[in-house]
Short mmCIF file of C-alpha atoms and ligand atoms in Angstrom, two decimals:
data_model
loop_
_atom_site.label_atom_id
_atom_site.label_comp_id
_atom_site.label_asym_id
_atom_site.label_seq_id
_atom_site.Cartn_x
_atom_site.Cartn_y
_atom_site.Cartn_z
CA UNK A 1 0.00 0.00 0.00
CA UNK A 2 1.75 2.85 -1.18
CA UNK A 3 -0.14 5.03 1.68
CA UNK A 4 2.61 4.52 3.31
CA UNK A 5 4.81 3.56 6.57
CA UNK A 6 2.13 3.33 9.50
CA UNK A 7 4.80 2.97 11.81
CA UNK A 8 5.76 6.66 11.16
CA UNK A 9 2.47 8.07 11.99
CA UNK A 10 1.67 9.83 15.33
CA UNK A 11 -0.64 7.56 17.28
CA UNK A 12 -4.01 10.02 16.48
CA UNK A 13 -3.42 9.74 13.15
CA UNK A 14 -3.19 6.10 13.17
CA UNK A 15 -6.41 5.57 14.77
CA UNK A 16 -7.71 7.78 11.79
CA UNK A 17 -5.84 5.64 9.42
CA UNK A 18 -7.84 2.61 9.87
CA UNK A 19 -11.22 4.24 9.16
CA UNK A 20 -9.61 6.17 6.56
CA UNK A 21 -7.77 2.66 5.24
CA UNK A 22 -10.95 1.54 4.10
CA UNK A 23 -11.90 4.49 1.36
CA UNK A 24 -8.57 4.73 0.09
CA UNK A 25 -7.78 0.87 -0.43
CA UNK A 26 -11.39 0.48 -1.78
CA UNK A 27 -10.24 3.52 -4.34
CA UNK A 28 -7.32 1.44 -5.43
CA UNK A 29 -9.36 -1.20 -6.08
CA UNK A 30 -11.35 0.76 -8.73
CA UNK A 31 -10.60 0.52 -12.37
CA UNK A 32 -12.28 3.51 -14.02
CA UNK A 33 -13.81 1.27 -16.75
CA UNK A 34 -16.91 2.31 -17.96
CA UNK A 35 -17.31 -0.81 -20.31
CA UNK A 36 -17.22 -3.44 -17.35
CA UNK A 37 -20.08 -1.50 -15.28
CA UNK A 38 -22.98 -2.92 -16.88
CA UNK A 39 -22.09 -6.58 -16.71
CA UNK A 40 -21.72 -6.02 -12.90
CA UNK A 41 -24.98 -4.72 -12.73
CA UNK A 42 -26.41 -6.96 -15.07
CA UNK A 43 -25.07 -9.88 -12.52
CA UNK A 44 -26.87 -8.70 -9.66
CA UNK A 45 -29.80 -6.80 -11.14
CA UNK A 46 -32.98 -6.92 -9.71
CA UNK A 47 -34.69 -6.02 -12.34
CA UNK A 48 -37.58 -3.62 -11.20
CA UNK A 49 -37.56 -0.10 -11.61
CA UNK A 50 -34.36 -0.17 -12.40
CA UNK A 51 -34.15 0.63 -16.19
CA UNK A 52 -35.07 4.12 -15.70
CA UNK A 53 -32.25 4.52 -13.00
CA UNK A 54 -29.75 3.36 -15.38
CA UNK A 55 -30.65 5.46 -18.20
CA UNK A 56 -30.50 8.62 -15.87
CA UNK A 57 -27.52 6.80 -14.54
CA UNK A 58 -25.59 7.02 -18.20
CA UNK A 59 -26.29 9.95 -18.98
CA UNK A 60 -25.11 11.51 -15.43
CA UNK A 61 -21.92 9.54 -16.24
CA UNK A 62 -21.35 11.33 -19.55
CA UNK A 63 -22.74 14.76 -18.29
CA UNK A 64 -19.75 14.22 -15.29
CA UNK A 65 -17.16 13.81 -17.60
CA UNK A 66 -15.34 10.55 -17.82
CA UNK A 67 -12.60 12.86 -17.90
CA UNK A 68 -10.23 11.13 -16.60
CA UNK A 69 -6.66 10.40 -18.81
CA UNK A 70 -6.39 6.73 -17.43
CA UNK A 71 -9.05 5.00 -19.26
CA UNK A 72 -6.84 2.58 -21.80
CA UNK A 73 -7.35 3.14 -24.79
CA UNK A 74 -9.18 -0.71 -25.69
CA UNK A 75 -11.85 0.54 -22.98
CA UNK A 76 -12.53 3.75 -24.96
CA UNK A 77 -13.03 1.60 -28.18
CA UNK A 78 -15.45 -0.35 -26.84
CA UNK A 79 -17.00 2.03 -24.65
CA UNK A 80 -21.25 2.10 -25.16
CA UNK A 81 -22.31 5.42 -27.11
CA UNK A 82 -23.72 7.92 -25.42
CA UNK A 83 -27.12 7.58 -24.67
CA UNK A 84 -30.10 10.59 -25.17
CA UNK A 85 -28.62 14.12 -23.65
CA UNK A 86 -28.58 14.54 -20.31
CA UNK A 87 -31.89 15.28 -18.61
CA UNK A 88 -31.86 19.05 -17.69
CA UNK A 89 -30.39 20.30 -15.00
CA UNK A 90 -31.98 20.98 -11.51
CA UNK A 91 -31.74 23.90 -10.17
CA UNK A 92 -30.41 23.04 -7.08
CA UNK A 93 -26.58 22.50 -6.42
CA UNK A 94 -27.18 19.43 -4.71
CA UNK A 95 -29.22 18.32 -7.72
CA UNK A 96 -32.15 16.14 -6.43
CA UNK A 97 -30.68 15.62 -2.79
CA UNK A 98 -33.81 16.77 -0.79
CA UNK A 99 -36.06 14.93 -2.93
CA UNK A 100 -33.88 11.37 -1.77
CA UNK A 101 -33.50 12.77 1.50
CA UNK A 102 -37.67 13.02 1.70
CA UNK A 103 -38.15 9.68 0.71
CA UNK A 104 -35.96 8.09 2.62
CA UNK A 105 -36.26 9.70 6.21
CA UNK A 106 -38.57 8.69 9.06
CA UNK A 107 -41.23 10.73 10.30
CA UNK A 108 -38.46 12.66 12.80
CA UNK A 109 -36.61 13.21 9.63
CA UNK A 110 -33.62 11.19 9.89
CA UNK A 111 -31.69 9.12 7.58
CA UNK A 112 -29.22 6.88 7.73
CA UNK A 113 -25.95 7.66 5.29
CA UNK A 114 -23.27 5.49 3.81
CA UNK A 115 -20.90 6.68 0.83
CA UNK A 116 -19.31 4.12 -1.46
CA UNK A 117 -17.73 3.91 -4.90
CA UNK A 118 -17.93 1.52 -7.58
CA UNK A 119 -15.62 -1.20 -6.27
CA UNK A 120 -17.84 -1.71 -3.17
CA UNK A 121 -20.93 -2.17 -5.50
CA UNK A 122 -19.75 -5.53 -7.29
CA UNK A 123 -21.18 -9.05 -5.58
CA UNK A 124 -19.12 -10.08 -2.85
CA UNK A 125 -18.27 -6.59 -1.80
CA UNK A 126 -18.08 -4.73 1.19
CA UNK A 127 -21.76 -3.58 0.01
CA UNK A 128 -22.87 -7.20 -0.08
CA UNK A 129 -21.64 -7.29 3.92
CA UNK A 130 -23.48 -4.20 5.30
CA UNK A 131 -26.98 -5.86 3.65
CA UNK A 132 -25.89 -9.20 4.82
CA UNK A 133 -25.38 -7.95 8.23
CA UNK A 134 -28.84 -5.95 8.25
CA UNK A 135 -30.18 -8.87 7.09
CA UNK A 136 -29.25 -11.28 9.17
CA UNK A 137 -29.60 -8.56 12.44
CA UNK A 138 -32.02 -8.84 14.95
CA UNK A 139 -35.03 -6.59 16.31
CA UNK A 140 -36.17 -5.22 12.87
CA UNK A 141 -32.69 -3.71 12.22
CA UNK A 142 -33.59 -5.08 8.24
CA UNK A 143 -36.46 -2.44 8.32
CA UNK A 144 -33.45 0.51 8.94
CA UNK A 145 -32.28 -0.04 5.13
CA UNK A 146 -35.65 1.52 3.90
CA UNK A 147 -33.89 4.72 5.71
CA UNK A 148 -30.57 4.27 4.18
CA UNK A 149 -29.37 6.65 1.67
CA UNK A 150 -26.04 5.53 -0.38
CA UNK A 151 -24.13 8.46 -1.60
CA UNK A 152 -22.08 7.39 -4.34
CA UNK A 153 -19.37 9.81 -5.77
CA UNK A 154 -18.87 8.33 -9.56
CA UNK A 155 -21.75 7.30 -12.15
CA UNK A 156 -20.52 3.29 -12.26
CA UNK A 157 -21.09 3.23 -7.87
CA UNK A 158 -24.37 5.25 -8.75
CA UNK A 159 -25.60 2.70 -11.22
CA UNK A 160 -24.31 -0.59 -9.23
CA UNK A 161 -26.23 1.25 -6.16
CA UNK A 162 -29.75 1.39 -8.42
CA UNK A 163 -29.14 -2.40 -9.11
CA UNK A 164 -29.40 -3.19 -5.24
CA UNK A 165 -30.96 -0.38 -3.39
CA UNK A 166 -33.81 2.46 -3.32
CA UNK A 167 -32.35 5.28 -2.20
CA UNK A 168 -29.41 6.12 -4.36
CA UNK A 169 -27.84 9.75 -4.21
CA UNK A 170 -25.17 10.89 -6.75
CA UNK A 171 -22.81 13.08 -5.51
CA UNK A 172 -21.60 15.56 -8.60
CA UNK A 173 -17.58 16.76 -7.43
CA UNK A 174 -17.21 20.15 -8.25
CA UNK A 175 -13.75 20.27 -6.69
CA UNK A 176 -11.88 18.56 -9.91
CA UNK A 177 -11.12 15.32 -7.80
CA UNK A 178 -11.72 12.76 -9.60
CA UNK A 179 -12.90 10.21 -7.06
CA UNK A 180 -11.94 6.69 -8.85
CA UNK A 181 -9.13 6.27 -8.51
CA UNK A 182 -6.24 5.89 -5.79
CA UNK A 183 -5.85 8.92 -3.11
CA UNK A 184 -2.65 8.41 -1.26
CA UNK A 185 -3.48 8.87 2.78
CA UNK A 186 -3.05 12.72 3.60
CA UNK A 187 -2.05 13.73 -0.11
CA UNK A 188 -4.13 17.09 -1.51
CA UNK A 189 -6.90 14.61 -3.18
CA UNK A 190 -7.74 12.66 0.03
CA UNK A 191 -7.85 15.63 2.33
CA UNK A 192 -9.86 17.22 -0.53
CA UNK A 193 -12.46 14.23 -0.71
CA UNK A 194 -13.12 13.80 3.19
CA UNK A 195 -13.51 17.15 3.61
CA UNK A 196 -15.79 16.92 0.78
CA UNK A 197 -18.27 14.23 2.68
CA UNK A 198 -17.78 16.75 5.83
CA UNK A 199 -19.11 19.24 3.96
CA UNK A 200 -21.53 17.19 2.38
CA UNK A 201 -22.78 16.18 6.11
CA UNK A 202 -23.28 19.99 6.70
CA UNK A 203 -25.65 20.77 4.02
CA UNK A 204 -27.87 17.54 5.50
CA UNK A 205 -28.55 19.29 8.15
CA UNK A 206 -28.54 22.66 6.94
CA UNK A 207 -31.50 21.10 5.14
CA UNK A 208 -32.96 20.10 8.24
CA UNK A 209 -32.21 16.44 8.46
CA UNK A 210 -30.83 14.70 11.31
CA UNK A 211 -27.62 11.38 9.60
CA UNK A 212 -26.43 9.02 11.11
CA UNK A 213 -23.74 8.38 8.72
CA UNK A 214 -21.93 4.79 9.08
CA UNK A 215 -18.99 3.64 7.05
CA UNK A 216 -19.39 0.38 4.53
CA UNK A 217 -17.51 -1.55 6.52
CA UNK A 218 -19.72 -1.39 9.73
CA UNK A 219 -21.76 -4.48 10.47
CA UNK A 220 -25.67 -3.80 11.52
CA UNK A 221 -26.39 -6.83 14.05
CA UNK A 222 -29.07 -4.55 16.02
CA UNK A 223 -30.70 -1.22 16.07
CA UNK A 224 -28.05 1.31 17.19
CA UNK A 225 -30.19 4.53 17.80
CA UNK A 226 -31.39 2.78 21.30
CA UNK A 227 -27.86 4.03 22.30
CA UNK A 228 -27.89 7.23 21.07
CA UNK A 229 -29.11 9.83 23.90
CA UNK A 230 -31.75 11.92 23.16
CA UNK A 231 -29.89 14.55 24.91
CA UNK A 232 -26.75 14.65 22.63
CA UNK A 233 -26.47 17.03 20.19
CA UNK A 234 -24.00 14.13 18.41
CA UNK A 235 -23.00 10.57 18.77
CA UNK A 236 -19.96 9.30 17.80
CA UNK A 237 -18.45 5.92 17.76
CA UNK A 238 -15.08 5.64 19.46
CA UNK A 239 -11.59 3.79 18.57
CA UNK A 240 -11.28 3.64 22.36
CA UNK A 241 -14.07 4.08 24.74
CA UNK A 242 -12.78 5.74 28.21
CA UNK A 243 -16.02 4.63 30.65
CA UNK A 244 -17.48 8.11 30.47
CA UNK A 245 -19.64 8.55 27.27
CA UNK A 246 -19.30 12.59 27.78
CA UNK A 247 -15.71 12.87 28.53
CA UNK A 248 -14.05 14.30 25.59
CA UNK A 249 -11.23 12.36 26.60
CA UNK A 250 -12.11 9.05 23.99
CA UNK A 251 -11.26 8.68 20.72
CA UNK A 252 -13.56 9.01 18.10
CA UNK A 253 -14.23 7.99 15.07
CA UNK A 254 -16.11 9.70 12.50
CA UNK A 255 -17.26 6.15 10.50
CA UNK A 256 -19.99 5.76 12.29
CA UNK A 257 -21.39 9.54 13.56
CA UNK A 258 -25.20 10.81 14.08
CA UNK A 259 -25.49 14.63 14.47
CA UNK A 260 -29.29 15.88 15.20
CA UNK A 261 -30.28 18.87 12.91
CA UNK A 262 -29.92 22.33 15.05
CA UNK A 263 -28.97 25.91 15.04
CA UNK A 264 -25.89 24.34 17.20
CA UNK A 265 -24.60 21.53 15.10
CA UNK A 266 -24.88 23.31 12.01
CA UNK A 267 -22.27 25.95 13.63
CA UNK A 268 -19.94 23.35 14.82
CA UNK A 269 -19.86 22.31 11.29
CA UNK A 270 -19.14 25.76 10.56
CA UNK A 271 -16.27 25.58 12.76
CA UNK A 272 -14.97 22.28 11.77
CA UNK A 273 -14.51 23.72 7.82
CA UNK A 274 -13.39 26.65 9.29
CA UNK A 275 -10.99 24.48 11.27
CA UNK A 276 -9.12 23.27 8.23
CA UNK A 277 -7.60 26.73 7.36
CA UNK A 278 -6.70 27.54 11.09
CA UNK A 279 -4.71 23.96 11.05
CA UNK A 280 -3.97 24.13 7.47
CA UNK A 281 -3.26 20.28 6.00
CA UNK A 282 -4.95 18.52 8.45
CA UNK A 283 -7.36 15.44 8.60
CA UNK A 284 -10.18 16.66 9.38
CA UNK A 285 -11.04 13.79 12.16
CA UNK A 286 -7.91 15.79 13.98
CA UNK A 287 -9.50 19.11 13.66
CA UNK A 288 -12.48 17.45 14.75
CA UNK A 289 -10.21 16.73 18.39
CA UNK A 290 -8.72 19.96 17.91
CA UNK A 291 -11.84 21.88 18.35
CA UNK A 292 -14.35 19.82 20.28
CA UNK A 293 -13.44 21.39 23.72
CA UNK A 294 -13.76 24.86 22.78
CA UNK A 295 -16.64 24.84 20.10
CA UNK A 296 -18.50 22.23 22.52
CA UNK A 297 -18.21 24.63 25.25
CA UNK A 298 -18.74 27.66 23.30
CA UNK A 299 -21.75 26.11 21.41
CA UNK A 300 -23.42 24.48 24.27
CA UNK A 301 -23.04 21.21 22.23
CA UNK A 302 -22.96 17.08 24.23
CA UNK A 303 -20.57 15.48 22.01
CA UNK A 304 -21.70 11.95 23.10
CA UNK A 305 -19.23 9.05 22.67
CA UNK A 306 -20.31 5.71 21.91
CA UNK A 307 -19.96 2.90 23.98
CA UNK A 308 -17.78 0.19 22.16
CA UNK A 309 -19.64 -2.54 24.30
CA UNK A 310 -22.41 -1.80 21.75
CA UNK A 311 -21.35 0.40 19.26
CA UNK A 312 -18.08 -1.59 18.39
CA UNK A 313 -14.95 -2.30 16.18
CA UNK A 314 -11.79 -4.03 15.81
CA UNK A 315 -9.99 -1.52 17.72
CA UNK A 316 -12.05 -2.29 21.07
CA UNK A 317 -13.63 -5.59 20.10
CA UNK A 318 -16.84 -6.07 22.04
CA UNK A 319 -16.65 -10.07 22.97
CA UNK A 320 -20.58 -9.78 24.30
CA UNK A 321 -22.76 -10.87 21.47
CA UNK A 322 -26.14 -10.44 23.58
CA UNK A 323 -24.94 -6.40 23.70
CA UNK A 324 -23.42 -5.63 20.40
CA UNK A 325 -25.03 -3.89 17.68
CA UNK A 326 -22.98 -2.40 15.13
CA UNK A 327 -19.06 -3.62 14.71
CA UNK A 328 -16.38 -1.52 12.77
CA UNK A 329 -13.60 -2.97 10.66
CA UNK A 330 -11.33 -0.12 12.24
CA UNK A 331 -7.99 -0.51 13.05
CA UNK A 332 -7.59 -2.95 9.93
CA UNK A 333 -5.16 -1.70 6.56
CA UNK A 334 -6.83 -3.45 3.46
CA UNK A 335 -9.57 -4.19 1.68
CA UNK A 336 -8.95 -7.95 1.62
CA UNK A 337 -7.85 -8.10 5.62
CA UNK A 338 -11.66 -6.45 6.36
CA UNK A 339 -13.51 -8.56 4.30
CA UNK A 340 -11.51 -12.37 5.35
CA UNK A 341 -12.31 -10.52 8.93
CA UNK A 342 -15.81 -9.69 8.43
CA UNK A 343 -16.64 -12.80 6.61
CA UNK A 344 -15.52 -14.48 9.50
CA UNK A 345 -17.91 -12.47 12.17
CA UNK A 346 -20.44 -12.93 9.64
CA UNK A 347 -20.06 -16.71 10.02
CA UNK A 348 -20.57 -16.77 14.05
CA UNK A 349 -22.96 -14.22 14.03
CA UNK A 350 -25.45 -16.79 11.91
CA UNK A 351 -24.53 -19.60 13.95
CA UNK A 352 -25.45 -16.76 16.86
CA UNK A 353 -29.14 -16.25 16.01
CA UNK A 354 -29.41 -19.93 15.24
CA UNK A 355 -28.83 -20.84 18.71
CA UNK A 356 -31.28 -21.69 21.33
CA UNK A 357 -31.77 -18.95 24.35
CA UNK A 358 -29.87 -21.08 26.53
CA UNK A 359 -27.23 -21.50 24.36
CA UNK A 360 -26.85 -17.64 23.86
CA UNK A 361 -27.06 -16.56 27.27
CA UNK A 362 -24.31 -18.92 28.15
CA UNK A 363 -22.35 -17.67 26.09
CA UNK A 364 -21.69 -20.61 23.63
CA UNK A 365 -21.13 -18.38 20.22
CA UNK A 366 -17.86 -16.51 20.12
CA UNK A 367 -15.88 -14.12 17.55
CA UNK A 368 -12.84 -16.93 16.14
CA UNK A 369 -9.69 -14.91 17.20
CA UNK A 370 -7.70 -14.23 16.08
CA UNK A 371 -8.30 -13.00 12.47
CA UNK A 372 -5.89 -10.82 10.36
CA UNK A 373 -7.10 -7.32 12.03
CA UNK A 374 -9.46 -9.05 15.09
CA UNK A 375 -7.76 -9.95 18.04
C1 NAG B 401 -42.00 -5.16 -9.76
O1 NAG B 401 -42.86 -4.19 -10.28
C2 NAG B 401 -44.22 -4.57 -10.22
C3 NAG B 401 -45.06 -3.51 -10.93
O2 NAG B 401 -44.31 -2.37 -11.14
C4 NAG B 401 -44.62 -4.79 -8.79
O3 NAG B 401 -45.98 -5.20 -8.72
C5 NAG B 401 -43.75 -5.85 -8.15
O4 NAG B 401 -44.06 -5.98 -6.79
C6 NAG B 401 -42.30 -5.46 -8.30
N1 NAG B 401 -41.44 -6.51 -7.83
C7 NAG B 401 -40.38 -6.29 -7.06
C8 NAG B 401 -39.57 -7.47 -6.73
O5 NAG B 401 -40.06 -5.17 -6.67
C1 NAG B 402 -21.30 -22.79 12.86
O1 NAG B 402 -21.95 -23.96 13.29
C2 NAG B 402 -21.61 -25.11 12.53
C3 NAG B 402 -22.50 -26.25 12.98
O2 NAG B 402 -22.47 -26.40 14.38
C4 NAG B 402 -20.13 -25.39 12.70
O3 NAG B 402 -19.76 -26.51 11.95
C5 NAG B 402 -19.35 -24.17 12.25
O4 NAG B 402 -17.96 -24.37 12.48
C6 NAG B 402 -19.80 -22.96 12.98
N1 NAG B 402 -19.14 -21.79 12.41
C7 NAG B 402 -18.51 -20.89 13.13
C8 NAG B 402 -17.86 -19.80 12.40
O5 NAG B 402 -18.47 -20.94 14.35
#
């Protein structure tokens, strides 16, 4: 992984890394080939409602500019014709983002967010997990994926999300990053695209939406928001969990983070952008522990940190599988090291809900350590 020497990383920054690991390997997994897109989808296609979704799809991908000087040359041979003209264009910056955000939120207006790019899209991806888990979770978690919105950041993730899901968004770059391919960890591109999905979080609520957002590689086992205090302004999960869910003392980590819409938040998130000039070159999961003591005191804000006895990951594995109910493949380099890993907890979490009461209470079904990241 040419992101580099983790070794040589200050210990905050390598807590970021493995959340951040997981966008940037997926990246390098991405061959911007427009020709292969439509057998992938075509493999996994459910077939309803789908047609129009592609066709919108296309021409969003030729509208955004396949710009890119990597294509080879065989793929741009073979590459489909372009399709009718665009349809026109919606007023709106953010295109027909309230319109998804509508349809997908529950009655308190709040959504659920996940961004992904094309690699995650193909069967047996990361993609294929996150259903799988919510699938497989327990106490109606499934029903949580009719408030799921996937924000996908190039037209072949937006047309591989149609295929599978409902609520698709595509996120049109207007920074000239071209999100497909690799972003070294901390070069101009990668600071550039997760500041990019921080900013995108702030217009959500500027809109008036409450997110939780959750990475791909989170597992849904149970219904997380039964942890989430009514009285904090946001939840975030934590690489370490201290014992004190208000102590600003834990570690966070942004891949799995609800903020509730508010005069408040929306000024933190001020802050936080604002925060990436004052510490110029910075990540902006640091800036985020650079400013949470003063703009949480200024603002009034209860930063609350989640609890990794429920709200879990491979940095602080939760061993309880009566409490759990979401686990991050943090603290893991790799694409392939999260998915053998996952697979895995995917395998004992089935035997899990197969098992009698009994069986579960005492504690029969355990997480095989160690993996390659789970220990
Ligand atoms: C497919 O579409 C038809 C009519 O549009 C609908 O009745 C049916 O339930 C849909 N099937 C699925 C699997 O969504
Ligand atoms: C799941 O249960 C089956 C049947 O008891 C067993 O053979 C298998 O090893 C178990 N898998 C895991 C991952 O524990």
């Amino acid at each position: 992984m040419k992101g580099g020497d983790v070794s040589s990383i200050s210990p905050l920054v390598s807590f970021v890394l493995g959340a951040a690991m997981a966008t940037v390997c997926v990246l390098f997994f991405m061959s911007a080939s427009p020709t292969r897109r439509l057998a992938d989808i075509s493999a996994f296609s459910t077939g309803n409602g789908t047609q129009e979704g592609l066709h919108l799809a296309s021409a969003a991908n030729h509208d955004n500019g396949v710009a890119d000087g990597d294509t080879p040359a065989a793929e741009v041979v073979t590459a489909t014709p372009a399709p009718a003209p665009a349809p026109a264009q919606a007023p709106s910056p953010w295109g027909d983002l309230e319109e998804v955000l509508q349809r997908a939120a529950t009655k308190d207006r709040t959504v659920i967010m996940t961004q992904i790019n094309a690699a995650w899209t193909r069967p047996g991806s990361l993609l294929d997990l996150f259903f799988e888990s919510f699938r497989n979770g327990e106490g109606g978690v499934a029903r949580l994926l009719d408030h799921l919105v996937i924000v996908t950041m190039d037209p072949a993730a937006y047309e591989g999300c149609q295929a599978v899901h409902r609520h698709c968004y595509f996120l049109r770059t207007s920074n000239g990053v071209d999100y497909r391919s690799e972003k070294m960890f901390m070069s101009k591109d990668y600071l550039e695209m997760m500041w990019g999905r921080n900013r995108f979080q702030q217009t959500v609520l500027e809109l008036g939406y409450n997110f939780l957002f959750t990475d791909v590689d989170v597992m849904w086992f149970r219904d997380p928001f039964r942890h989430i205090s009514m009285a904090a302004d946001i939840a975030i999960s934590s690489d370490v969990y201290m014992g004190d869910p208000y102590s600003l003392r834990n570690f966070p980590n942004g891949g799995f983070l609800f903020v509730r819409s508010s005069a408040k938040t929306i000024d933190f998130y001020r802050a936080w952008q604002q925060g990436r000039w004052r510490f110029f070159g910075k990540h902006e999961q640091d800036v985020f522990n650079l400013i949470k003591h003063e703009q949480s005191a200024k603002l009034d804000l209860a930063i609350q940190f989640l609890d990794t006895t429920y709200i879990s990951g491979f940095c602080q594995l939760s061993k309880d599988l009566n409490k759990i109910c979401t686990l991050h493949a943090n603290c893991c380099v790799g694409l392939g090291a999260k998915m053998h890993d996952l697979r895995g907890v995917l395998d004992v979490w089935r035997n899990y809900t197969a098992g009698t009461p009994d069986e579960r209470r005492a504690g029969k079904f355990q997480w095989k350590l160690p993996g390659i990241c789970i220990h």
